[in-house]
């Protein structure tokens, strides 16, 4: 009742309004700590899911011999899980924030998806979350090259399943850049962004609440310190590990390099998440809160005109929910997860109806 869906009028938009309007998650939303969104941020970063999921890791080698890691969620730790019979499940690609921090919220979303028949898999960038760094290069904020390789691999491994993607926080910059750059060749059926960062440069320059920035900064430094020797040939490691903000660390990694230094302005010309947004051809639900202390005030951080003009972008805006929090009492503590999974269900229902209406064969 307190959520608004901002989008360009279309048949799909009408279908989503009906489906989300009937969602029990949105109708029964109860916000904990409604006036303390920063505490919601801290809880979201530190709290682990119950039960903790079991993960099977797979390393994917890239054309330049770099590695990314795919973590397949196979069920709660200590429990046996299996997929039911019938039609192939949808593969749900989970993209953590730009620091590579796999939060309890992201794992909880994966477990909820697993219970509903999805095949959830977490995408870990080079050097993130224990993924070995085999080249002195990490993935820039909005460079979708490695993600494209992972999507191609998932399509080959599960050729008959629908491929979906959901990102969390600053990780949405990568997903949005991928959707814009790949256009109609993205291989995705639908995507969702939870508390996305739309304007990367503005976000880094504005700074973030220290409750959010310092845990992520320490998380990044701890991971990068393992590869200080190999990174030394590409960047100034002392400057990197001495960074006092995420902006300083981003500049040390990608702008002040030893081989190809570049300016902060030129870096963002190539890495802004929405630089090719007009080319996106996949429905994207962006779940945002007006009191998000990390993204910033809605007036300057939400690209409202994009949602009014593009038939593929949908903004589900709620007055409260913090950053990737959207808490409620009882089981399934994040009602935002339920909204995202309901969105994917509604999208599949709409596409099936369109195929029947047009008499189109299902893609092989």
Tab-separated table of C-alpha atoms in Angstrom:
chain	number	residue	atom	x	y	z
A	1	UNK	CA	0.000	0.000	0.000
A	2	UNK	CA	2.858	2.439	0.703
A	3	UNK	CA	4.866	1.442	-2.377
A	4	UNK	CA	4.681	3.155	-5.768
A	5	UNK	CA	5.554	1.683	-9.148
A	6	UNK	CA	6.975	4.321	-11.482
A	7	UNK	CA	7.236	3.234	-15.133
A	8	UNK	CA	6.143	3.938	-18.685
A	9	UNK	CA	2.569	2.689	-19.347
A	10	UNK	CA	2.484	-0.678	-21.139
A	11	UNK	CA	0.787	-4.068	-21.010
A	12	UNK	CA	3.711	-5.421	-18.973
A	13	UNK	CA	3.453	-2.504	-16.551
A	14	UNK	CA	-0.264	-3.198	-16.005
A	15	UNK	CA	0.503	-6.857	-15.370
A	16	UNK	CA	3.189	-5.973	-12.814
A	17	UNK	CA	0.871	-3.528	-11.035
A	18	UNK	CA	-1.728	-6.291	-10.655
A	19	UNK	CA	0.775	-8.940	-9.574
A	20	UNK	CA	2.734	-6.792	-7.115
A	21	UNK	CA	-0.476	-5.241	-5.809
A	22	UNK	CA	-1.707	-8.701	-4.841
A	23	UNK	CA	1.626	-9.699	-3.267
A	24	UNK	CA	1.309	-10.600	0.391
A	25	UNK	CA	4.855	-9.319	0.956
A	26	UNK	CA	3.910	-5.769	-0.037
A	27	UNK	CA	0.525	-5.777	1.661
A	28	UNK	CA	1.864	-7.056	4.980
A	29	UNK	CA	5.082	-5.030	5.132
A	30	UNK	CA	6.077	-4.069	8.687
A	31	UNK	CA	9.145	-1.900	9.066
A	32	UNK	CA	11.412	-2.394	12.063
A	33	UNK	CA	13.386	0.642	13.272
A	34	UNK	CA	11.554	2.939	10.827
A	35	UNK	CA	13.583	6.012	11.801
A	36	UNK	CA	17.040	4.356	11.961
A	37	UNK	CA	17.970	3.368	8.418
A	38	UNK	CA	21.697	3.511	9.244
A	39	UNK	CA	21.271	0.789	11.858
A	40	UNK	CA	19.471	-1.248	9.213
A	41	UNK	CA	22.580	-0.872	7.023
A	42	UNK	CA	24.855	-2.166	9.775
A	43	UNK	CA	22.582	-5.109	10.519
A	44	UNK	CA	22.370	-5.945	6.821
A	45	UNK	CA	26.176	-6.045	6.539
A	46	UNK	CA	26.844	-8.087	9.676
A	47	UNK	CA	23.934	-10.493	10.080
A	48	UNK	CA	24.350	-14.002	8.688
A	49	UNK	CA	21.389	-16.019	7.406
A	50	UNK	CA	19.849	-18.820	9.407
A	51	UNK	CA	20.481	-21.532	8.419
A	52	UNK	CA	23.817	-20.889	6.716
A	53	UNK	CA	23.741	-22.108	3.096
A	54	UNK	CA	25.994	-24.795	1.661
A	55	UNK	CA	27.946	-23.606	-1.378
A	56	UNK	CA	29.702	-25.440	-4.213
A	57	UNK	CA	32.394	-23.287	-5.843
A	58	UNK	CA	33.325	-23.371	-9.507
A	59	UNK	CA	36.188	-21.328	-11.003
A	60	UNK	CA	35.716	-19.954	-14.503
A	61	UNK	CA	38.824	-19.040	-16.494
A	62	UNK	CA	38.581	-15.920	-18.639
A	63	UNK	CA	40.288	-15.222	-22.010
A	64	UNK	CA	43.189	-13.352	-20.321
A	65	UNK	CA	43.716	-16.290	-17.863
A	66	UNK	CA	41.965	-14.398	-15.065
A	67	UNK	CA	39.466	-16.187	-12.830
A	68	UNK	CA	35.997	-15.476	-11.501
A	69	UNK	CA	34.216	-17.734	-9.026
A	70	UNK	CA	30.661	-19.051	-9.285
A	71	UNK	CA	29.215	-20.211	-5.957
A	72	UNK	CA	26.231	-22.524	-6.424
A	73	UNK	CA	23.841	-22.564	-3.466
A	74	UNK	CA	22.892	-26.185	-2.914
A	75	UNK	CA	20.802	-25.858	0.247
A	76	UNK	CA	21.119	-25.088	3.976
A	77	UNK	CA	24.353	-26.397	5.473
A	78	UNK	CA	23.829	-29.867	6.909
A	79	UNK	CA	20.644	-30.484	4.935
A	80	UNK	CA	20.081	-32.407	1.750
A	81	UNK	CA	18.487	-30.534	-1.131
A	82	UNK	CA	17.139	-31.673	-4.440
A	83	UNK	CA	15.178	-30.278	-7.319
A	84	UNK	CA	11.748	-31.483	-8.146
A	85	UNK	CA	10.764	-32.954	-11.471
A	86	UNK	CA	9.074	-31.177	-14.314
A	87	UNK	CA	10.237	-28.201	-16.339
A	88	UNK	CA	13.804	-26.957	-15.924
A	89	UNK	CA	14.270	-24.366	-13.197
A	90	UNK	CA	15.340	-20.788	-13.780
A	91	UNK	CA	18.973	-19.939	-13.044
A	92	UNK	CA	19.187	-16.931	-10.721
A	93	UNK	CA	22.519	-15.085	-10.897
A	94	UNK	CA	23.219	-13.175	-7.670
A	95	UNK	CA	25.638	-10.218	-7.909
A	96	UNK	CA	27.106	-8.897	-4.609
A	97	UNK	CA	28.020	-5.265	-3.979
A	98	UNK	CA	31.065	-3.708	-5.653
A	99	UNK	CA	33.281	-4.608	-2.688
A	100	UNK	CA	32.502	-8.283	-3.190
A	101	UNK	CA	30.885	-8.557	0.241
A	102	UNK	CA	28.398	-11.437	0.162
A	103	UNK	CA	25.942	-10.224	2.784
A	104	UNK	CA	23.559	-12.280	4.835
A	105	UNK	CA	20.723	-10.652	2.912
A	106	UNK	CA	22.051	-11.866	-0.426
A	107	UNK	CA	22.497	-15.393	0.925
A	108	UNK	CA	18.994	-15.297	2.391
A	109	UNK	CA	17.596	-14.296	-1.005
A	110	UNK	CA	19.447	-17.242	-2.550
A	111	UNK	CA	17.950	-19.641	-0.008
A	112	UNK	CA	14.441	-18.284	-0.562
A	113	UNK	CA	14.928	-18.685	-4.312
A	114	UNK	CA	16.212	-22.240	-3.843
A	115	UNK	CA	13.076	-23.126	-1.870
A	116	UNK	CA	10.974	-21.911	-4.809
A	117	UNK	CA	12.735	-24.027	-7.421
A	118	UNK	CA	15.321	-21.553	-8.724
A	119	UNK	CA	18.970	-22.495	-9.254
A	120	UNK	CA	20.841	-19.690	-7.428
A	121	UNK	CA	24.511	-18.943	-8.151
A	122	UNK	CA	26.674	-16.093	-6.807
A	123	UNK	CA	29.042	-14.242	-9.157
A	124	UNK	CA	32.355	-13.346	-7.480
A	125	UNK	CA	34.675	-10.918	-9.267
A	126	UNK	CA	38.422	-11.378	-9.638
A	127	UNK	CA	40.110	-11.411	-6.240
A	128	UNK	CA	36.820	-11.102	-4.349
A	129	UNK	CA	35.478	-13.457	-1.703
A	130	UNK	CA	38.477	-15.794	-1.887
A	131	UNK	CA	38.562	-16.006	-5.684
A	132	UNK	CA	42.253	-16.338	-6.713
A	133	UNK	CA	43.781	-13.341	-8.482
A	134	UNK	CA	45.849	-14.783	-11.327
A	135	UNK	CA	46.421	-11.486	-13.187
A	136	UNK	CA	47.426	-8.057	-11.795
A	137	UNK	CA	44.017	-6.709	-12.799
A	138	UNK	CA	40.687	-6.336	-11.030
A	139	UNK	CA	37.285	-5.541	-12.473
A	140	UNK	CA	36.409	-1.826	-12.730
A	141	UNK	CA	33.092	-0.599	-11.311
A	142	UNK	CA	31.116	-0.690	-14.556
A	143	UNK	CA	33.139	-3.024	-16.808
A	144	UNK	CA	30.792	-5.928	-17.723
A	145	UNK	CA	33.341	-8.029	-19.634
A	146	UNK	CA	33.826	-10.699	-16.960
A	147	UNK	CA	30.100	-10.840	-16.221
A	148	UNK	CA	29.417	-11.425	-19.910
A	149	UNK	CA	31.750	-14.436	-19.880
A	150	UNK	CA	29.942	-15.823	-16.840
A	151	UNK	CA	26.514	-15.342	-18.438
A	152	UNK	CA	27.692	-17.103	-21.609
A	153	UNK	CA	28.939	-20.029	-19.529
A	154	UNK	CA	25.677	-20.282	-17.564
A	155	UNK	CA	23.687	-20.273	-20.807
A	156	UNK	CA	25.834	-23.139	-22.136
A	157	UNK	CA	25.534	-25.113	-18.903
A	158	UNK	CA	21.745	-24.635	-18.624
A	159	UNK	CA	20.603	-24.131	-22.242
A	160	UNK	CA	16.899	-24.785	-21.609
A	161	UNK	CA	16.502	-22.748	-18.409
A	162	UNK	CA	15.544	-19.088	-18.155
A	163	UNK	CA	18.429	-16.946	-16.942
A	164	UNK	CA	17.628	-14.213	-14.416
A	165	UNK	CA	19.899	-11.816	-12.513
A	166	UNK	CA	19.577	-9.805	-9.314
A	167	UNK	CA	22.134	-7.400	-7.851
A	168	UNK	CA	22.561	-5.825	-4.447
A	169	UNK	CA	23.589	-2.239	-3.704
A	170	UNK	CA	26.639	-0.964	-5.582
A	171	UNK	CA	26.855	-4.292	-7.432
A	172	UNK	CA	23.935	-3.015	-9.492
A	173	UNK	CA	26.365	-0.767	-11.326
A	174	UNK	CA	27.830	-3.864	-12.956
A	175	UNK	CA	24.452	-5.369	-13.858
A	176	UNK	CA	23.076	-2.106	-15.279
A	177	UNK	CA	26.236	-1.567	-17.343
A	178	UNK	CA	25.960	-5.123	-18.688
A	179	UNK	CA	22.317	-4.704	-19.684
A	180	UNK	CA	23.044	-1.448	-21.494
A	181	UNK	CA	26.166	-2.656	-23.275
A	182	UNK	CA	24.729	-6.021	-24.372
A	183	UNK	CA	21.261	-4.738	-25.353
A	184	UNK	CA	19.071	-7.452	-26.872
A	185	UNK	CA	21.998	-9.920	-26.726
A	186	UNK	CA	22.123	-10.055	-22.917
A	187	UNK	CA	20.744	-13.649	-22.783
A	188	UNK	CA	18.735	-12.645	-19.677
A	189	UNK	CA	14.970	-12.997	-19.433
A	190	UNK	CA	14.637	-10.417	-16.626
A	191	UNK	CA	16.709	-8.612	-14.002
A	192	UNK	CA	16.235	-6.882	-10.664
A	193	UNK	CA	18.342	-4.422	-8.654
A	194	UNK	CA	17.948	-4.100	-4.879
A	195	UNK	CA	18.869	-0.585	-3.648
A	196	UNK	CA	20.921	0.143	-6.787
A	197	UNK	CA	23.533	2.860	-7.223
A	198	UNK	CA	22.634	4.589	-10.498
A	199	UNK	CA	25.274	7.337	-10.663
A	200	UNK	CA	28.633	5.858	-9.779
A	201	UNK	CA	30.816	8.956	-9.878
A	202	UNK	CA	28.409	11.047	-7.810
A	203	UNK	CA	28.136	8.217	-5.297
A	204	UNK	CA	31.904	7.928	-4.773
A	205	UNK	CA	32.372	11.689	-4.583
A	206	UNK	CA	29.530	12.283	-2.120
A	207	UNK	CA	30.888	9.753	0.354
A	208	UNK	CA	28.878	7.316	2.429
A	209	UNK	CA	27.937	6.867	6.093
A	210	UNK	CA	30.982	5.489	7.909
A	211	UNK	CA	28.857	2.612	9.219
A	212	UNK	CA	28.681	1.404	5.614
A	213	UNK	CA	31.967	2.658	4.145
A	214	UNK	CA	34.462	1.447	6.744
A	215	UNK	CA	33.324	-2.202	6.903
A	216	UNK	CA	33.446	-2.403	3.092
A	217	UNK	CA	36.799	-0.601	2.940
A	218	UNK	CA	38.324	-3.000	5.477
A	219	UNK	CA	36.790	-5.954	3.659
A	220	UNK	CA	38.381	-4.832	0.382
A	221	UNK	CA	41.778	-4.108	1.921
A	222	UNK	CA	41.888	-7.469	3.660
A	223	UNK	CA	41.223	-9.244	0.377
A	224	UNK	CA	43.655	-7.114	-1.654
A	225	UNK	CA	46.461	-7.484	0.894
A	226	UNK	CA	46.650	-11.180	-0.007
A	227	UNK	CA	47.724	-10.182	-3.529
A	228	UNK	CA	50.011	-7.261	-2.651
A	229	UNK	CA	52.979	-8.890	-4.380
A	230	UNK	CA	51.260	-9.472	-7.716
A	231	UNK	CA	49.496	-6.092	-7.639
A	232	UNK	CA	52.765	-4.236	-6.995
A	233	UNK	CA	53.697	-4.343	-10.685
A	234	UNK	CA	50.440	-2.580	-11.630
A	235	UNK	CA	49.570	-0.165	-8.776
A	236	UNK	CA	51.100	1.652	-5.810
A	237	UNK	CA	50.281	-0.879	-3.091
A	238	UNK	CA	51.169	1.504	-0.219
A	239	UNK	CA	48.716	4.086	-1.557
A	240	UNK	CA	46.138	1.351	-2.136
A	241	UNK	CA	46.262	-0.117	1.368
A	242	UNK	CA	46.525	3.359	2.901
A	243	UNK	CA	43.277	4.540	1.308
A	244	UNK	CA	40.906	6.218	3.755
A	245	UNK	CA	37.797	6.059	1.586
A	246	UNK	CA	36.297	3.922	-1.147
A	247	UNK	CA	36.973	6.733	-3.615
A	248	UNK	CA	40.692	6.799	-2.782
A	249	UNK	CA	40.874	3.039	-3.160
A	250	UNK	CA	39.027	3.129	-6.503
A	251	UNK	CA	41.424	5.782	-7.803
A	252	UNK	CA	44.482	3.848	-6.615
A	253	UNK	CA	43.274	0.664	-8.310
A	254	UNK	CA	42.058	1.960	-11.651
A	255	UNK	CA	43.266	5.534	-12.232
A	256	UNK	CA	46.768	5.820	-10.738
A	257	UNK	CA	48.089	2.669	-12.397
A	258	UNK	CA	51.723	2.294	-13.410
A	259	UNK	CA	51.144	1.201	-17.004
A	260	UNK	CA	48.058	3.146	-18.137
A	261	UNK	CA	47.173	5.968	-15.731
A	262	UNK	CA	43.942	7.790	-16.457
A	263	UNK	CA	41.924	10.651	-15.022
A	264	UNK	CA	38.974	10.262	-12.668
A	265	UNK	CA	36.726	11.851	-15.327
A	266	UNK	CA	37.856	9.492	-18.104
A	267	UNK	CA	37.416	6.483	-15.814
A	268	UNK	CA	33.753	7.307	-15.264
A	269	UNK	CA	33.088	7.942	-18.929
A	270	UNK	CA	33.759	4.207	-19.379
A	271	UNK	CA	32.193	2.958	-16.137
A	272	UNK	CA	29.007	4.881	-15.392
A	273	UNK	CA	26.234	2.274	-14.896
A	274	UNK	CA	23.652	4.080	-17.059
A	275	UNK	CA	25.953	5.176	-19.898
A	276	UNK	CA	24.138	2.865	-22.358
A	277	UNK	CA	20.796	2.585	-20.558
A	278	UNK	CA	18.874	3.460	-23.730
A	279	UNK	CA	20.136	0.226	-25.299
A	280	UNK	CA	18.799	-2.044	-22.533
A	281	UNK	CA	16.215	-4.523	-23.841
A	282	UNK	CA	15.455	-6.597	-20.732
A	283	UNK	CA	12.821	-5.752	-18.068
A	284	UNK	CA	14.551	-4.457	-14.926
A	285	UNK	CA	12.870	-3.922	-11.551
A	286	UNK	CA	14.695	-1.444	-9.300
A	287	UNK	CA	13.611	-1.724	-5.669
A	288	UNK	CA	14.503	1.525	-3.885
A	289	UNK	CA	13.771	3.196	-0.568
A	290	UNK	CA	13.337	6.941	-0.167
A	291	UNK	CA	15.292	6.853	3.141
A	292	UNK	CA	18.317	4.977	1.707
A	293	UNK	CA	21.291	6.590	3.526
A	294	UNK	CA	23.845	5.009	1.173
A	295	UNK	CA	22.417	5.965	-2.223
A	296	UNK	CA	21.503	9.478	-1.130
A	297	UNK	CA	18.405	11.704	-1.468
A	298	UNK	CA	15.955	10.525	-4.164
A	299	UNK	CA	15.866	13.926	-5.901
A	300	UNK	CA	19.528	13.703	-6.961
A	301	UNK	CA	20.183	9.952	-6.928
A	302	UNK	CA	17.184	8.466	-8.772
A	303	UNK	CA	17.016	8.842	-12.590
A	304	UNK	CA	13.264	9.342	-12.620
A	305	UNK	CA	13.156	10.343	-16.281
A	306	UNK	CA	14.628	6.956	-17.252
A	307	UNK	CA	11.695	5.152	-15.635
A	308	UNK	CA	9.187	7.458	-17.303
A	309	UNK	CA	10.650	7.063	-20.785
A	310	UNK	CA	12.001	3.500	-21.041
A	311	UNK	CA	9.585	0.559	-21.351
A	312	UNK	CA	12.149	-1.737	-19.698
A	313	UNK	CA	12.872	0.033	-16.392
A	314	UNK	CA	10.467	-0.215	-13.431
A	315	UNK	CA	10.990	1.628	-10.133
A	316	UNK	CA	9.326	0.153	-7.044
A	317	UNK	CA	9.756	2.989	-4.538
A	318	UNK	CA	8.961	2.632	-0.838
A	319	UNK	CA	9.158	5.413	1.781
A	320	UNK	CA	11.185	3.303	4.237
A	321	UNK	CA	13.486	0.334	4.000
A	322	UNK	CA	17.045	1.630	4.296
A	323	UNK	CA	19.755	0.233	2.034
A	324	UNK	CA	19.117	-3.392	0.995
A	325	UNK	CA	17.209	-3.801	4.249
A	326	UNK	CA	13.403	-3.714	3.783
A	327	UNK	CA	12.983	-5.499	7.135
A	328	UNK	CA	9.833	-6.967	8.616
A	329	UNK	CA	8.931	-9.171	11.536
A	330	UNK	CA	8.596	-12.920	11.306
A	331	UNK	CA	9.965	-15.461	8.823
A	332	UNK	CA	11.517	-14.119	5.662
A	333	UNK	CA	12.720	-10.938	7.370
A	334	UNK	CA	13.250	-8.986	4.138
A	335	UNK	CA	10.008	-8.289	2.309
A	336	UNK	CA	12.075	-6.951	-0.595
A	337	UNK	CA	13.211	-10.497	-1.391
A	338	UNK	CA	9.612	-11.603	-1.672
A	339	UNK	CA	8.832	-8.662	-3.958
A	340	UNK	CA	11.752	-9.549	-6.267
A	341	UNK	CA	10.764	-13.222	-6.472
A	342	UNK	CA	7.139	-12.213	-7.122
A	343	UNK	CA	8.379	-9.935	-9.906
A	344	UNK	CA	10.243	-12.823	-11.555
A	345	UNK	CA	7.144	-15.022	-11.264
A	346	UNK	CA	4.971	-12.305	-12.828
A	347	UNK	CA	7.496	-11.796	-15.636
A	348	UNK	CA	7.499	-15.516	-16.489
A	349	UNK	CA	3.691	-15.543	-16.451
A	350	UNK	CA	3.521	-12.523	-18.766
A	351	UNK	CA	6.042	-13.964	-21.243
A	352	UNK	CA	4.175	-17.279	-21.399
A	353	UNK	CA	0.919	-15.446	-22.076
A	354	UNK	CA	2.573	-13.418	-24.848
A	355	UNK	CA	3.940	-16.572	-26.469
A	356	UNK	CA	0.483	-18.164	-26.443
A	357	UNK	CA	-1.130	-15.009	-27.797
A	358	UNK	CA	1.330	-14.683	-30.671
A	359	UNK	CA	1.606	-18.424	-31.303
A	360	UNK	CA	5.389	-18.316	-30.915
A	361	UNK	CA	7.377	-21.489	-30.157
A	362	UNK	CA	9.365	-21.418	-26.935
A	363	UNK	CA	13.042	-20.579	-27.625
A	364	UNK	CA	15.375	-23.551	-27.566
